[in-house]
Amino acid sequence: MTDRTLVKQLAAQTDGPVTVAGWVETVRDQKKVQFVILRDESGAVQLVNPATRELAEDAPAEGAGSAAALALTEAISGLSHGSFVRVTGDLKHDERVKLGGLEVKIGSLEIVTEAPAEPPIAADSSLDKRLDWRYLDLRQPKHNLIFRIQTTLEHAWRTWWVDNGFIEIHTPKLMSSPSESRAELFQLDYFDLGTAYLAQSPQHFKQMAQAAGFGKIFEISPVFRADPSFTSRHATEFISVDAEMSWIDSHDDVMVMQEHLLAAGFEAVVEKHGDEIREQFGIELTVPALPFPRIPLAEAREIVQARGYEIPRTDGDLDPEGERQIAAHVKETYGHDFVFVTDYPTGIRPFYHMVDPETGLTKSYDLIYNGTEITTGAQREHRISVLEEQAKAKGLELEGLAHYLDFFRYGIPPHGGFGMGLARVLMLMLGEASIREVTFLFRGPTRLAP
Amino acid sequence: MTDRTLVKQLAAQTDGPVTVAGWVETVRDQKKVQFVILRDESGAVQLVNPATRELAEDAPAEGAGSAAALALTEAISGLSHGSFVRVTGDLKHDERVKLGGLEVKIGSLEIVTEAPAEPPIAADSSLDKRLDWRYLDLRQPKHNLIFRIQTTLEHAWRTWWVDNGFIEIHTPKLMSSPSESRAELFQLDYFDLGTAYLAQSPQHFKQMAQAAGFGKIFEISPVFRADPSFTSRHATEFISVDAEMSWIDSHDDVMVMQEHLLAAGFEAVVEKHGDEIREQFGIELTVPALPFPRIPLAEAREIVQARGYEIPRTDGDLDPEGERQIAAHVKETYGHDFVFVTDYPTGIRPFYHMVDPETGLTKSYDLIYNGTEITTGAQREHRISVLEEQAKAKGLELEGLAHYLDFFRYGIPPHGGFGMGLARVLMLMLGEASIREVTFLFRGPTRLAP
C-alpha cells in the first residue's frame, strides 16, 4: 500500500514529514505562494508551496529559485481539478489555517492520473446531469457522507439482528412466478424453462424460511419493479430491507421488532456521524423514542380530515398528502418523526395478510417517517385453506401461486415481517428531495447508465 | 410473541412449567408412554406423555384415565411428522434422557398447522428431490447450521471491513452494457432504452467507486451468469463477495486484505460454531495461519507436473485437477488449506488487469481453498490509455465499454480488489459436495423453482 496518512488523521500527527494522497479540489495560484486543497475519502487539507516563477541567478541546486522549485511551481499551476496526486511534504499545525488548523508544505508532488482541464459538472448542476457523471458527483463530501451513513446504518441493523438470533438469508432474484403481482414485472428468457421473472420482493422466500423452521431471518438485497413512475421515491431497482419471524401473536410483534431495529440504527448513526450530519445537512439527528406512536388507519383518516384535508382516494387508503398530514399531527402531538398506521382493510392489502376475525381488518401496518411511507408489515396468513380463500377472493389463480402455496402445506408456524426501502430511510433521514440523491447509481425508466 | 422457551435455553432453566414451540420430528407411540421429539430453530427436545388408552371407570376429571388425558393421547398418536405444535408442560432435568438430559412432560398440546401424514422427502432422498422440497430439506439441523454459519461468516467479514474503514455500496444489477463479457448474459427489455443486462459481477461499479474517491468499498450481492454448465460449483445466480481499494502498490496488497478478512471470518465461525461443525460435519475447523502461501502460476504448474499430473489445458492455466494438485502440495508442504496462485499471463485474464512491465504478467491472483478456486483478484489498470490498448488487444470494441472507460478519464487512483463466491467458501469449509447444498435456493439451467 502507498504509505499515506488519511487527512482526518493529520490533526493527531506531530509536525514533520508526511505523505498524503487524493484528488485536487481547488488550486489558488497566487504570485508568491500556491495553495492546493487536496481531498481524500476522509477530508480535505491545504497544501502550500512558495512559488518560484523564474530561475534565480546562479540558481541553487535546490530550494527557492532552483530548477526543481520552478518545475514544481509550474506543475502546480497546471494542476486540473479532479486529478489524483500523491504529495510528500512537511506537516505544520498552524491555528491561522482555516481548514483544520494545519497545512502541508509540498516537498514533492506526483500526478497519478490527470483529469481534463474542465470538469463536466459543478456542485450546482442539475440532478440529471450530476447522475450522468455520478462518479464525479459522489466526490462531494456531502455525497460521500451519505454512503458512510448507509454503511453505519446497515451494520447496526445487521448487528442488532445477529445479536437477536436472526439468520441472514439470500433469496433468489430469478423466479419462476411473480412474487407480488403480475404488474410491473421484468422478465427474461431462461434456458428451456421459458420465462423467468425478477423478484419484486423476497416475500415468498422469506416466508419459505418460516416453513423451513429458521425462526427469524433478515435480508438486505436488490429488488426490481418495472414501474414506469417518475416520483422522487420510486426506482426500478432498489435495496429492500427485509425481516420475517415466527411465533408472533400479531402485527404488533413485528412493529416492536422494527422500532427497536430502527432505534439501534439511528443510535449508531447519531453517535458516529451526528456532527457531520449537522455540518453537511443542517440536521440535528436524534434517536427516536420507543415505542413509536400507533394509529389505526380509520382513526388516522379522521384526524387528517379534521385537519381540513379531504383525501381524494376512494379506496380507504391514505395518499401522499394524507401521510404528510398524519405525520404532522404526530409530530405536533407526540413530537415523534415516526408513526405506525395499522389495521388496513383487505381491499388495499395483498391476499397474504392475515385478517383479524373481530374487526375484519388486516393485521398489518405501514410505517411513516417524516411524512412518507417507508415500510409495509403484517402478520401473514399461515393457514393454507384460509390463504387459498383469500387469494381466490382477490381473483388470483391458485395455479400461478402453486410454488408459494406449497410452502404452507407441510407445516408452518404463525409468522410476520416487514419490507423497508433503504433509500427512502436515508432520503428522509437527511432531508433529501429524492431517493436519486441517496442511491449509489439510480435506476429508473429513462436511466440505465452509467 | 408466543411466550416460548427456545430448546437450547432449556438446559439453563430450572425444573417447572415451560412452553416450547416447533415442529414434530418423530413420534414414538408406545403402549404405556408416548415420546415426541420436538425441534425448533435452536435444537430438539424430548416430550413425554403417559398414555391413557381408555377411560377409567368413574373417569376422573383430570389426570390418568380422564377424558382429557384420553384426548391428549389420541392427539399425540395422530401427530404427523412436520406439524407445528405449541406445548406447555413441565420441564424435568433427568440424566437418563439421552437427548440433552432433560424432557418436558406434556400438559397441553396445540397443533398449529398440521402436515400430511407422509413427508415427501427423507434425509436420504436424492439431492434434486430434496431441492424440490427445499423448505423441508432445510429443517435438517445440519442444513440449518449451514445458514447460521453463513450469518456468522458474513457478519464477521462486514465487521472487519467496517472496522477498517471500508464503505458498503449497493451496485445496480441492471446494466446498459455487459459487466464482464458478452457470453453468459441474461438480458431483458427495458422500457424505451432497449436491452438491459443483468450484472455478471459488480466489477465496473466497484471500480467506479474508486474514481468517486470512496477509497475502500465492499459489497455482498447477487450476480447472474447465463452459464449452461452443470458442475458442482456453478450456478446461474450466486452471491458474490466483493471488495476494492485505492492506493495499492500491487496485487499483494489485495491478497493481504483478503487473507486478514478470511481469517477474521473463520475465527468467528470457529468460536461460535466449532463444536456444532465437528458434530454435524465431522470437521475440525481451524483459523488459517497468516500469511497464506503464495506461488506464482508458472511455478505452480511446474510443481503440479513434478507430481506426475500433466495439465491438459494449453492456455497456461491450471485445470480443476491442477488446482487440487497444487493445493495438495501446499497442504503437504506448509500444512495450509489456502494458496494464492499469482502472476497469470495476460491471455487468460480480462483486459482490465494491470500488467507488470518487468515480467509481462498480470498483477493478479487466484485464491484456492481446499483444492478449488474461490477468488480472482488483481490490481486494475487505471491509466486510460493503457486500458484502452489492453481492451483493443483483446479484440474488444471500445464503444461497448464507453461507460466503463469514462470512469478513468477524470482522475482515478491506483486500485485493486477481488470477487469471491460465498457458496464456494461454505461448500469447501464444510466439505460439502456441491454449492447446491449450501445455497438457500439454488438456481441452475434446469432449476428456477421453488
Short mmCIF file of C-alpha atoms in Angstrom, two decimals, chain A residues 92-372:
data_model
loop_
_atom_site.label_atom_id
_atom_site.label_comp_id
_atom_site.label_asym_id
_atom_site.label_seq_id
_atom_site.Cartn_x
_atom_site.Cartn_y
_atom_site.Cartn_z
CA LYS A 92 2.73 22.02 10.19
CA HIS A 93 -0.01 22.80 12.70
CA ASP A 94 -0.96 26.45 12.42
CA GLU A 95 -4.06 27.91 14.04
CA ARG A 96 -4.32 30.58 11.35
CA VAL A 97 -5.15 27.97 8.68
CA LYS A 98 -8.94 27.91 8.48
CA LEU A 99 -9.12 24.38 7.12
CA GLY A 100 -8.42 22.22 10.14
CA GLY A 101 -5.65 24.39 11.59
CA LEU A 102 -2.86 22.70 9.69
CA GLU A 103 -1.18 22.63 6.30
CA VAL A 104 1.37 20.59 4.40
CA LYS A 105 4.29 22.31 2.72
CA ILE A 106 4.78 20.44 -0.54
CA GLY A 107 8.13 18.67 -0.92
CA SER A 108 7.34 16.54 -3.96
CA LEU A 109 4.19 16.04 -5.97
CA GLU A 110 3.35 13.13 -8.24
CA ILE A 111 0.40 13.37 -10.62
CA VAL A 112 -1.07 9.86 -10.61
CA THR A 113 -3.90 10.42 -13.11
CA GLU A 114 -4.55 13.74 -14.73
CA ALA A 115 -8.10 14.98 -15.24
CA PRO A 116 -9.11 17.19 -18.18
CA ALA A 117 -8.94 20.93 -17.51
CA GLU A 118 -12.70 21.40 -17.36
CA PRO A 119 -14.83 19.18 -15.10
CA PRO A 120 -18.12 18.30 -16.83
CA ILE A 121 -20.29 19.16 -13.81
CA ALA A 122 -20.34 21.53 -10.89
CA ALA A 123 -21.92 21.08 -7.47
CA ASP A 124 -24.96 23.06 -8.68
CA SER A 125 -25.51 21.17 -11.96
CA SER A 126 -28.96 19.68 -12.48
CA LEU A 127 -29.66 16.36 -10.77
CA ASP A 128 -29.95 14.56 -14.08
CA LYS A 129 -26.63 15.91 -15.28
CA ARG A 130 -24.98 15.04 -11.99
CA LEU A 131 -26.26 11.47 -12.31
CA ASP A 132 -24.70 11.25 -15.78
CA TRP A 133 -21.39 11.93 -14.04
CA ARG A 134 -22.22 10.21 -10.80
CA TYR A 135 -18.62 9.20 -10.08
CA LEU A 136 -17.64 12.88 -10.00
CA ASP A 137 -20.82 13.91 -8.20
CA LEU A 138 -20.04 11.39 -5.44
CA ARG A 139 -16.74 13.17 -4.71
CA GLN A 140 -18.67 15.89 -2.93
CA PRO A 141 -18.12 15.39 0.81
CA LYS A 142 -21.85 15.56 1.42
CA HIS A 143 -22.47 12.73 -1.00
CA ASN A 144 -19.62 10.64 0.32
CA LEU A 145 -21.09 11.07 3.80
CA ILE A 146 -24.42 9.59 2.67
CA PHE A 147 -22.74 6.28 1.93
CA ARG A 148 -20.74 6.25 5.12
CA ILE A 149 -24.02 6.78 6.95
CA GLN A 150 -25.56 3.94 4.93
CA THR A 151 -22.66 1.70 5.94
CA THR A 152 -23.11 2.51 9.63
CA LEU A 153 -26.89 2.15 9.48
CA GLU A 154 -26.87 -1.24 7.79
CA HIS A 155 -24.13 -2.57 10.00
CA ALA A 156 -26.03 -1.52 13.12
CA TRP A 157 -29.17 -3.19 11.81
CA ARG A 158 -27.41 -6.43 10.97
CA THR A 159 -25.64 -6.39 14.32
CA TRP A 160 -28.99 -5.98 16.08
CA TRP A 161 -30.47 -8.87 14.12
CA VAL A 162 -27.45 -11.12 14.70
CA ASP A 163 -27.46 -10.31 18.41
CA ASN A 164 -31.16 -11.24 18.50
CA GLY A 165 -30.77 -14.62 16.83
CA PHE A 166 -31.85 -13.80 13.26
CA ILE A 167 -30.39 -15.81 10.37
CA GLU A 168 -29.22 -13.94 7.26
CA ILE A 169 -30.58 -15.42 4.03
CA HIS A 170 -30.01 -14.66 0.37
CA THR A 171 -33.17 -15.32 -1.61
CA PRO A 172 -33.03 -15.77 -5.38
CA LYS A 173 -33.88 -12.83 -7.61
CA LEU A 174 -34.69 -15.13 -10.54
CA MET A 175 -38.14 -16.66 -10.07
CA SER A 176 -40.48 -18.92 -12.00
CA SER A 177 -43.53 -16.87 -10.99
CA PRO A 178 -44.14 -13.27 -9.87
CA SER A 179 -43.51 -12.60 -6.18
CA GLU A 180 -46.05 -9.84 -5.67
CA SER A 181 -48.34 -9.16 -8.61
CA ARG A 182 -48.45 -9.57 -12.36
CA ALA A 183 -47.89 -5.83 -12.79
CA GLU A 184 -44.51 -4.11 -13.02
CA LEU A 185 -42.63 -7.28 -13.86
CA PHE A 186 -39.26 -7.59 -15.54
CA GLN A 187 -38.99 -10.86 -17.41
CA LEU A 188 -36.33 -12.71 -19.34
CA ASP A 189 -35.75 -15.90 -21.31
CA TYR A 190 -34.44 -18.68 -19.12
CA PHE A 191 -32.92 -21.67 -20.96
CA ASP A 192 -35.54 -24.32 -21.71
CA LEU A 193 -37.69 -23.32 -18.74
CA GLY A 194 -39.34 -20.43 -20.54
CA THR A 195 -39.73 -17.13 -18.73
CA ALA A 196 -38.01 -16.06 -15.54
CA TYR A 197 -39.15 -13.06 -13.52
CA LEU A 198 -37.03 -10.70 -11.45
CA ALA A 199 -38.09 -10.68 -7.81
CA GLN A 200 -40.28 -7.71 -6.88
CA SER A 201 -39.64 -8.58 -3.23
CA PRO A 202 -38.28 -11.53 -1.23
CA GLN A 203 -41.79 -12.10 0.13
CA HIS A 204 -42.27 -15.72 -0.99
CA PHE A 205 -38.87 -16.86 0.15
CA LYS A 206 -38.71 -15.17 3.49
CA GLN A 207 -41.99 -16.92 4.27
CA MET A 208 -40.46 -20.15 2.99
CA ALA A 209 -37.75 -19.74 5.62
CA GLN A 210 -40.51 -19.90 8.25
CA ALA A 211 -41.72 -23.24 6.88
CA ALA A 212 -38.08 -24.33 6.97
CA GLY A 213 -38.01 -23.67 10.70
CA PHE A 214 -35.47 -20.83 10.51
CA GLY A 215 -37.39 -18.88 13.14
CA LYS A 216 -36.17 -15.36 12.45
CA ILE A 217 -34.49 -14.16 9.28
CA PHE A 218 -33.29 -10.97 7.58
CA GLU A 219 -32.06 -9.94 4.17
CA ILE A 220 -30.85 -6.69 2.59
CA SER A 221 -30.92 -7.11 -1.17
CA PRO A 222 -31.93 -5.62 -4.51
CA VAL A 223 -35.49 -5.99 -5.81
CA PHE A 224 -36.88 -4.99 -9.18
CA ARG A 225 -40.05 -3.23 -10.29
CA ALA A 226 -40.80 -2.38 -13.91
CA ASP A 227 -42.50 0.70 -12.53
CA PRO A 228 -42.93 3.49 -15.10
CA SER A 229 -43.34 6.20 -12.47
CA PHE A 230 -41.04 9.18 -12.09
CA THR A 231 -41.72 10.24 -8.49
CA SER A 232 -38.94 11.14 -6.08
CA ARG A 233 -39.45 7.89 -4.17
CA HIS A 234 -39.68 5.20 -6.87
CA ALA A 235 -36.97 3.29 -8.71
CA THR A 236 -36.91 0.25 -10.98
CA GLU A 237 -34.23 -1.35 -8.80
CA PHE A 238 -33.82 -0.63 -5.11
CA ILE A 239 -32.48 -2.12 -1.92
CA SER A 240 -35.12 -3.76 0.23
CA VAL A 241 -34.52 -4.30 3.93
CA ASP A 242 -36.50 -7.35 4.99
CA ALA A 243 -37.15 -9.35 8.12
CA GLU A 244 -39.57 -12.12 8.99
CA MET A 245 -40.14 -14.07 12.20
CA SER A 246 -42.08 -17.00 13.57
CA TRP A 247 -44.39 -17.41 16.54
CA ILE A 248 -45.78 -13.92 16.59
CA ASP A 249 -49.20 -13.22 18.02
CA SER A 250 -49.98 -10.21 15.84
CA HIS A 251 -48.51 -7.50 13.65
CA ASP A 252 -47.67 -5.62 16.84
CA ASP A 253 -44.82 -8.09 17.44
CA VAL A 254 -43.41 -7.09 14.06
CA MET A 255 -43.74 -3.40 14.90
CA VAL A 256 -41.91 -3.91 18.19
CA MET A 257 -39.09 -5.63 16.33
CA GLN A 258 -38.90 -2.92 13.70
CA GLU A 259 -38.92 0.03 16.08
CA HIS A 260 -36.12 -1.49 18.15
CA LEU A 261 -34.16 -2.18 14.98
CA LEU A 262 -34.59 1.39 13.74
CA ALA A 263 -33.63 2.85 17.10
CA ALA A 264 -30.44 0.78 17.12
CA GLY A 265 -29.59 2.01 13.63
CA PHE A 266 -30.25 5.65 14.45
CA GLU A 267 -28.24 5.39 17.64
CA ALA A 268 -25.19 4.19 15.71
CA VAL A 269 -25.61 6.89 13.05
CA VAL A 270 -26.04 9.71 15.58
CA GLU A 271 -23.02 8.54 17.52
CA LYS A 272 -20.72 8.13 14.54
CA HIS A 273 -21.94 10.86 12.16
CA GLY A 274 -24.11 13.25 14.22
CA ASP A 275 -21.62 16.13 13.94
CA GLU A 276 -21.03 15.65 10.22
CA ILE A 277 -24.79 15.45 9.55
CA ARG A 278 -25.30 18.75 11.34
CA GLU A 279 -22.46 20.30 9.35
CA GLN A 280 -23.34 18.94 5.91
CA PHE A 281 -27.14 18.67 6.06
CA GLY A 282 -28.04 21.15 8.80
CA ILE A 283 -29.99 18.44 10.58
CA GLU A 284 -29.89 17.60 14.27
CA LEU A 285 -30.48 13.86 14.06
CA THR A 286 -31.81 12.21 17.20
CA VAL A 287 -32.64 8.66 18.22
CA PRO A 288 -36.41 8.08 18.02
CA ALA A 289 -38.09 7.32 21.34
CA LEU A 290 -39.71 3.92 21.92
CA PRO A 291 -42.43 2.91 21.41
CA PHE A 292 -43.34 4.70 18.17
CA PRO A 293 -46.92 6.06 18.11
CA ARG A 294 -49.51 3.66 16.63
CA ILE A 295 -52.72 4.87 15.00
CA PRO A 296 -55.33 2.66 13.29
CA LEU A 297 -55.93 3.73 9.69
CA ALA A 298 -59.60 4.62 10.27
CA GLU A 299 -58.60 6.96 13.07
CA ALA A 300 -55.75 8.38 11.00
CA ARG A 301 -58.18 9.25 8.22
CA GLU A 302 -60.44 11.04 10.70
CA ILE A 303 -57.51 13.02 12.06
CA VAL A 304 -56.43 14.02 8.58
CA GLN A 305 -59.97 15.09 7.72
CA ALA A 306 -60.26 17.06 10.95
CA ARG A 307 -57.10 18.90 9.87
CA GLY A 308 -59.01 20.06 6.82
CA TYR A 309 -57.58 17.74 4.19
CA GLU A 310 -60.03 15.71 2.12
CA ILE A 311 -58.30 12.54 0.91
CA PRO A 312 -59.21 12.15 -2.77
CA ARG A 313 -58.57 8.38 -2.84
CA THR A 314 -61.75 6.37 -2.60
CA ASP A 315 -60.16 3.05 -1.65
CA GLY A 316 -59.80 3.92 2.03
CA ASP A 317 -56.02 4.39 1.99
CA LEU A 318 -54.01 7.49 2.73
CA ASP A 319 -52.48 9.35 -0.21
CA PRO A 320 -49.05 11.03 0.00
CA GLU A 321 -50.55 14.28 1.32
CA GLY A 322 -52.58 12.26 3.83
CA GLU A 323 -49.34 10.65 5.00
CA ARG A 324 -47.77 14.07 5.44
CA GLN A 325 -50.82 15.26 7.38
CA ILE A 326 -50.90 12.35 9.80
CA ALA A 327 -47.14 12.73 10.27
CA ALA A 328 -47.59 16.42 11.03
CA HIS A 329 -50.27 15.53 13.57
CA VAL A 330 -47.99 13.01 15.24
CA LYS A 331 -45.10 15.45 15.28
CA GLU A 332 -47.27 18.15 16.86
CA THR A 333 -48.94 15.81 19.33
CA TYR A 334 -46.16 13.42 20.32
CA GLY A 335 -43.04 15.13 18.99
CA HIS A 336 -42.30 11.93 17.06
CA ASP A 337 -40.98 11.53 13.49
CA PHE A 338 -42.35 8.01 13.07
CA VAL A 339 -45.89 6.65 13.16
CA PHE A 340 -47.28 3.18 12.60
CA VAL A 341 -50.60 3.33 10.78
CA THR A 342 -52.32 0.00 11.44
CA ASP A 343 -55.27 -2.23 10.59
CA TYR A 344 -55.79 -1.69 6.86
CA PRO A 345 -58.92 -3.02 5.14
CA THR A 346 -58.42 -6.12 2.99
CA GLY A 347 -59.22 -4.28 -0.23
CA ILE A 348 -55.92 -2.38 -0.17
CA ARG A 349 -53.73 -5.19 1.12
CA PRO A 350 -52.30 -8.27 -0.59
CA PHE A 351 -54.10 -11.59 -0.14
CA TYR A 352 -51.43 -13.00 2.18
CA HIS A 353 -52.05 -10.55 5.03
CA MET A 354 -53.89 -12.14 7.94
CA VAL A 355 -57.37 -10.85 8.71
CA ASP A 356 -58.45 -10.17 12.28
CA PRO A 357 -61.80 -12.00 12.62
CA GLU A 358 -63.05 -9.47 15.17
CA THR A 359 -62.59 -6.40 13.01
CA GLY A 360 -62.43 -7.83 9.51
CA LEU A 361 -59.29 -5.70 9.01
CA THR A 362 -55.84 -6.98 8.15
CA LYS A 363 -53.25 -7.40 10.88
CA SER A 364 -50.94 -5.07 9.01
CA TYR A 365 -49.28 -1.68 9.17
CA ASP A 366 -47.45 0.99 7.26
CA LEU A 367 -44.61 2.87 8.88
CA ILE A 368 -44.46 6.57 8.03
CA TYR A 369 -41.26 8.50 8.64
CA ASN A 370 -41.16 12.28 8.26
CA GLY A 371 -44.36 12.11 6.24
CA THR A 372 -43.52 9.35 3.78
#
